[in-house]
Amino acid sequence: MQLFAEMFEKVDQTTGTNEKVAALVAYFQKAPLHDKVWATLLLRGRVKRSPLTSLRMRQVFQRLSGTPRWLMDECFSHVGDTGETLALLMNAGMLALDPKPKERSLNEWMTEELVGLRTLGDEDLDRRLLEIWNSAHPEHWFLINKLLTGSFRVGVSEKLVLKALSKVTGDSESVWHQWLMGKSDRDFEELLLTFQGQAPSKELLHAIPFCLASPLEESFFVNEKPEDYFAEWKWDGIRSQIIKKGDQIFIWSRGEEMVTEAFPEIAQMASTWAEDVILDGELLVWGEDKPRDFNDLQQRLGRKKLGPDILKKAPVSFMAYDLLHLNGEDFTALTLAERRTKLESFSGTRTHPRYRMSQLVEFTSWDQVKELQLQSRELGTEGLMLKNKHSLYVTGRKRGNWWKFKVQPYTLDAVLLYAQAGTGKRSNLFTDYTFALWHGDKLVPFAKAYSGLDNKEIEELDRWIRRNTLEKFGPVRSLKTHHVFEIAFEGIANSTRHKSGIAVRFPRILRWRRDKTVDAADKLEDAQKLIEAHV
Amino acid sequence: MNVVELTNSGLYCAAGDFYIDPWRPVRDSIITHGHSDHARVGGELYHCTKTSEPILRHRLGADILLRAYDYGKPFKMKDATVSFHPAGHVLGSAQVRVEVNGEVWVISGDYKRSPDSSCEPFEVVPCDTFISEATFGLPVYAWPTSQAVAADIFKWWQEYKEGPSLLFAYAFGKTQRILSELGHLTDQTVYLHGSCETLTKIYRDQGIKMVPTKLVSDMPKEYKFNGDLVLAPPSGHRSSWMKRFKDPQTAFASGWMQIRGNRRRRGYERGFVLSDHADWKDLVSTIIQTGAKRVLLTHGNTDTLERYLREEKHIQAEPLATQFEGEAEA
């Protein structure tokens, strides 16, 4: 644990990426084999089960320390993290402890100490946690608590972990990426082999790291020539890859989640194909002539079992963008134009109703592209994709290959109604806001937003909130109605789950409208008009 | 009877016809200490401790009308008897004891109990009503010892030779406390941002022992500060001033650094938990030690401390909405 704690501290206490990688490399060189696997899983947030819920850990602490419940709640809402709050309270002596630290490896913690806690009754759990805390070094309480609640996080990106692993073993970053893609603690034995240099063959049953697009920049239309680009509609579904090899079928989402089970009709479709393929595309719930609301798609994820009703109510289609492998042949090093020809000939022989190929949008000038983009919403898309014909299929967001030309978001001016302190980096600062629209002479909450203000504005608003709180409901404060903000969002739909009767997608703050008074904010009717306009 | 009450201009004592740390210009201001939310310009006559005088003259103007007093020496203001007692916050900081017809109120201003070799140590003053701050009024705030923090700072500085170590801390109080604590560990020169200079000199002139200091701006342009410690106010962080330094490591010294999110949000690499305010247990124990039957809480996490005192310690506690700010977060 000492080694892991030192690495955590070093990574946490520098903002330099070189220093972070150096700390990771030093750790991977020294740590025992099993610890390396755990560390990799933890750094990538891939330990799926948490030994204990935050709530239960708080309850244990409260029982053992006799701290009033309301006081613990105040501390928690101030700090914004259970593990950290309890570590601070332990260090402050709020719980009578008698630490006799005993060094154990990360693996021992993960497989022996922090297991079997969920099933314990209160009394046994109290005793067990007391043992755990007493046997840990007080400097490690924070980490132990984070491991206990499964909320371990540290400021190190996926890329840096891959970089460090690559430096240690000599295998390339993308090979490591493939080895680790979609792997969680459930794949521990397999990962052990990988770290012992006996990785399973590099044969691809995993997705190829996705090629991503950058937001379009002003200079694009000046610097780039229309004849170098393909245009396609940008669909708002789940970007994913279908991998079919023999009778094995995998569907991977861009978030590295294996989602095969959530889309049985797509897996079924792929099983009818004679070819082995890797296809890049988008999962969409297709209505009559355009995709339905994103919410329909989201219902699919996060469900363990799909009933026949949902398969019927929200049938999913796959919109193919790119053909990456065909019968074992790798096309990723071909240009997009070459891959397009392959995709078109593959798609030409598909007959399944759930299969669609993304059509090229014809254009000859950038002005025409700008004109076409205005139709995006009507067609149920998010805008246009502009893809360089000469680009290869490369990992990540390599600038200049693919661009997204998104539609302007919807906007409404809304009144700040409630505020709540954030968590993590934004703990102890009011950053989670609820905004409201007028309905008659009442303000009805319609969106929550967490981002869009700069640090100065956040601090200014935080100070204002502290001085203008009307009432507190737990961590939420109701505020004087005074400030108006312009809220931007991507989608809007009717909803029975929301008080306002509408749901918006990706709401965020566009501007602080200091020039507007509360009466000048928009009405719920204005939001309704936006829905009617595109239905 | 209310010896002191809250008015639009600040805390007012009618029997003595004076204000304590007022936020509007008034005739008589009794000043607990020189921080800008307690000592403001425009007053006709200021009353403060002798060690506070040069600080007030520096911050409010050399020609202000001012009367300075020794700690513990009572003086009359009309029908009130007033005296200053050390608050342990910064050099010259004081609690104000006000006695009217045998009833004693103590207004603490800002205070701390942790040892600090750069200012007079806090003194418990028994009273009937205690007006306390509550900046860090939550049990998650528990300060490590000053020596431990100084040792951490020293180690952090000594282990980095590839560039300068930039430590951000308030120019008045915190900076001098760090310089003084480091004085027990080293006699190496520490470099200062210009805004720390005058106050550091005022501290030195009053006999506070500190490590030797030089101004960053006095060094030749090509000087790299590699392996040096540089102290600057938080406003210098990520400012154009910082461009002067190549490959710096950065840290912030503040009580707020106890919470990880605060440090990460500010973009500091290290946070040293060092505050000039009392932590939770010192707030609670100080309030109990004063023997006060009634406690008024001015600023900070007043709600939490108030409820705790009422429910857990059975002390009559109430909030008092002043315009004091405690330890600014930036």
Tab-separated table of N, CA and C in Angstrom, chain B residues 87-142:
chain	number	residue	atom	x	y	z
B	87	ALA	N	-5.024	38.108	20.364
B	87	ALA	CA	-5.929	37.175	19.676
B	87	ALA	C	-5.147	36.106	18.915
B	88	GLY	N	-3.817	36.263	18.844
B	88	GLY	CA	-2.999	35.226	18.203
B	88	GLY	C	-3.215	35.093	16.701
B	89	HIS	N	-3.845	36.089	16.086
B	89	HIS	CA	-4.213	35.995	14.661
B	89	HIS	C	-3.072	36.481	13.772
B	90	VAL	N	-2.697	37.747	13.939
B	90	VAL	CA	-1.524	38.312	13.259
B	90	VAL	C	-0.868	39.271	14.242
B	91	LEU	N	0.274	39.824	13.871
B	91	LEU	CA	0.958	40.754	14.770
B	91	LEU	C	0.025	41.918	15.132
B	92	GLY	N	-0.090	42.186	16.416
B	92	GLY	CA	-0.910	43.299	16.881
B	92	GLY	C	-2.390	42.978	17.011
B	93	SER	N	-2.810	41.786	16.647
B	93	SER	CA	-4.242	41.470	16.673
B	93	SER	C	-4.739	41.353	18.110
B	94	ALA	N	-5.984	41.764	18.300
B	94	ALA	CA	-6.501	41.815	19.665
B	94	ALA	C	-7.954	41.408	19.721
B	95	GLN	N	-8.313	40.851	20.885
B	95	GLN	CA	-9.716	40.747	21.254
B	95	GLN	C	-10.017	42.036	22.010
B	96	VAL	N	-11.252	42.497	21.921
B	96	VAL	CA	-11.617	43.720	22.619
B	96	VAL	C	-12.540	43.353	23.783
B	97	ARG	N	-12.108	43.675	24.987
B	97	ARG	CA	-12.932	43.417	26.168
B	97	ARG	C	-13.648	44.718	26.515
B	98	VAL	N	-14.966	44.666	26.636
B	98	VAL	CA	-15.754	45.858	26.947
B	98	VAL	C	-16.564	45.569	28.205
B	99	GLU	N	-16.407	46.422	29.224
B	99	GLU	CA	-17.148	46.219	30.464
B	99	GLU	C	-18.037	47.426	30.717
B	100	VAL	N	-19.328	47.163	30.906
B	100	VAL	CA	-20.288	48.232	31.198
B	100	VAL	C	-21.128	47.785	32.386
B	101	ASN	N	-21.102	48.543	33.446
B	101	ASN	CA	-21.870	48.209	34.667
B	101	ASN	C	-21.648	46.763	35.121
B	102	GLY	N	-20.423	46.316	35.084
B	102	GLY	CA	-20.102	44.978	35.589
B	102	GLY	C	-20.346	43.856	34.601
B	103	GLU	N	-20.970	44.164	33.450
B	103	GLU	CA	-21.177	43.121	32.432
B	103	GLU	C	-20.022	43.171	31.420
B	104	VAL	N	-19.484	41.967	31.130
B	104	VAL	CA	-18.288	41.922	30.280
B	104	VAL	C	-18.595	41.240	28.949
B	105	TRP	N	-18.280	41.920	27.863
B	105	TRP	CA	-18.366	41.332	26.525
B	105	TRP	C	-16.962	41.295	25.931
B	106	VAL	N	-16.675	40.212	25.215
B	106	VAL	CA	-15.399	40.148	24.491
B	106	VAL	C	-15.692	39.930	23.014
B	107	ILE	N	-15.099	40.821	22.210
B	107	ILE	CA	-15.247	40.704	20.756
B	107	ILE	C	-13.921	40.172	20.231
B	108	SER	N	-13.941	38.972	19.702
B	108	SER	CA	-12.664	38.290	19.425
B	108	SER	C	-11.978	38.777	18.159
B	109	GLY	N	-12.719	39.395	17.244
B	109	GLY	CA	-12.125	39.605	15.917
B	109	GLY	C	-11.813	38.240	15.342
B	110	ASP	N	-10.710	38.122	14.606
B	110	ASP	CA	-10.261	36.803	14.154
B	110	ASP	C	-9.240	36.291	15.154
B	111	TYR	N	-9.215	34.989	15.380
B	111	TYR	CA	-8.223	34.466	16.333
B	111	TYR	C	-7.804	33.050	16.018
B	112	LYS	N	-6.653	32.677	16.570
B	112	LYS	CA	-6.239	31.280	16.492
B	112	LYS	C	-5.494	30.888	17.751
B	113	ARG	N	-5.420	29.588	17.975
B	113	ARG	CA	-4.769	29.069	19.168
B	113	ARG	C	-3.449	28.372	18.847
B	114	SER	N	-3.214	28.025	17.568
B	114	SER	CA	-1.954	27.352	17.227
B	114	SER	C	-0.798	28.294	17.514
B	115	PRO	N	0.327	27.747	18.022
B	115	PRO	CA	1.488	28.584	18.288
B	115	PRO	C	1.958	29.277	17.008
B	116	ASP	N	2.409	30.506	17.135
B	116	ASP	CA	2.845	31.295	15.986
B	116	ASP	C	3.935	32.233	16.489
B	117	SER	N	5.167	32.011	16.027
B	117	SER	CA	6.270	32.803	16.555
B	117	SER	C	6.298	34.213	15.984
B	118	SER	N	5.313	34.562	15.125
B	118	SER	CA	5.329	35.913	14.567
B	118	SER	C	4.287	36.827	15.214
B	119	CYS	N	3.572	36.350	16.223
B	119	CYS	CA	2.645	37.256	16.896
B	119	CYS	C	2.380	36.853	18.343
B	120	GLU	N	1.723	37.743	19.075
B	120	GLU	CA	1.453	37.527	20.486
B	120	GLU	C	0.471	36.375	20.651
B	121	PRO	N	0.676	35.449	21.602
B	121	PRO	CA	-0.219	34.304	21.746
B	121	PRO	C	-1.581	34.668	22.345
B	122	PHE	N	-2.599	33.970	21.892
B	122	PHE	CA	-3.981	34.170	22.346
B	122	PHE	C	-4.083	34.062	23.865
B	123	GLU	N	-4.954	34.896	24.403
B	123	GLU	CA	-5.180	34.856	25.846
B	123	GLU	C	-6.686	34.688	26.068
B	124	VAL	N	-7.043	33.732	26.946
B	124	VAL	CA	-8.463	33.530	27.235
B	124	VAL	C	-8.943	34.634	28.161
B	125	VAL	N	-10.014	35.327	27.775
B	125	VAL	CA	-10.558	36.406	28.602
B	125	VAL	C	-11.964	36.017	29.060
B	126	PRO	N	-12.139	35.738	30.366
B	126	PRO	CA	-13.471	35.359	30.837
B	126	PRO	C	-14.490	36.464	30.552
B	127	CYS	N	-15.708	36.092	30.188
B	127	CYS	CA	-16.705	37.109	29.861
B	127	CYS	C	-18.114	36.548	29.966
B	128	ASP	N	-19.093	37.438	29.905
B	128	ASP	CA	-20.495	37.031	29.917
B	128	ASP	C	-20.971	36.698	28.504
B	129	THR	N	-20.572	37.554	27.564
B	129	THR	CA	-20.935	37.320	26.162
B	129	THR	C	-19.664	37.346	25.325
B	130	PHE	N	-19.524	36.338	24.473
B	130	PHE	CA	-18.339	36.226	23.630
B	130	PHE	C	-18.785	36.320	22.174
B	131	ILE	N	-18.196	37.274	21.451
B	131	ILE	CA	-18.503	37.372	20.021
B	131	ILE	C	-17.359	36.712	19.276
B	132	SER	N	-17.668	35.594	18.630
B	132	SER	CA	-16.608	34.776	18.026
B	132	SER	C	-16.763	34.703	16.520
B	133	GLU	N	-15.661	34.483	15.841
B	133	GLU	CA	-15.707	34.141	14.421
B	133	GLU	C	-16.018	32.651	14.306
B	134	ALA	N	-16.277	32.176	13.098
B	134	ALA	CA	-16.521	30.746	12.896
B	134	ALA	C	-16.038	30.338	11.510
B	135	THR	N	-14.965	31.004	11.041
B	135	THR	CA	-14.489	30.764	9.672
B	135	THR	C	-14.396	29.271	9.354
B	136	PHE	N	-13.747	28.520	10.237
B	136	PHE	CA	-13.573	27.088	9.980
B	136	PHE	C	-14.443	26.265	10.923
B	137	GLY	N	-15.696	26.669	11.033
B	137	GLY	CA	-16.607	26.033	11.978
B	137	GLY	C	-17.185	24.719	11.496
B	138	LEU	N	-16.331	23.781	11.169
B	138	LEU	CA	-16.763	22.424	10.814
B	138	LEU	C	-15.690	21.458	11.307
B	139	PRO	N	-16.083	20.313	11.851
B	139	PRO	CA	-15.072	19.417	12.441
B	139	PRO	C	-14.065	18.843	11.458
B	140	VAL	N	-14.303	18.989	10.159
B	140	VAL	CA	-13.298	18.493	9.207
B	140	VAL	C	-12.028	19.340	9.253
B	141	TYR	N	-12.127	20.532	9.839
B	141	TYR	CA	-10.940	21.385	9.923
B	141	TYR	C	-10.212	21.134	11.234
B	142	ALA	N	-9.040	20.538	11.137
B	142	ALA	CA	-8.217	20.229	12.303
B	142	ALA	C	-6.774	20.462	11.889
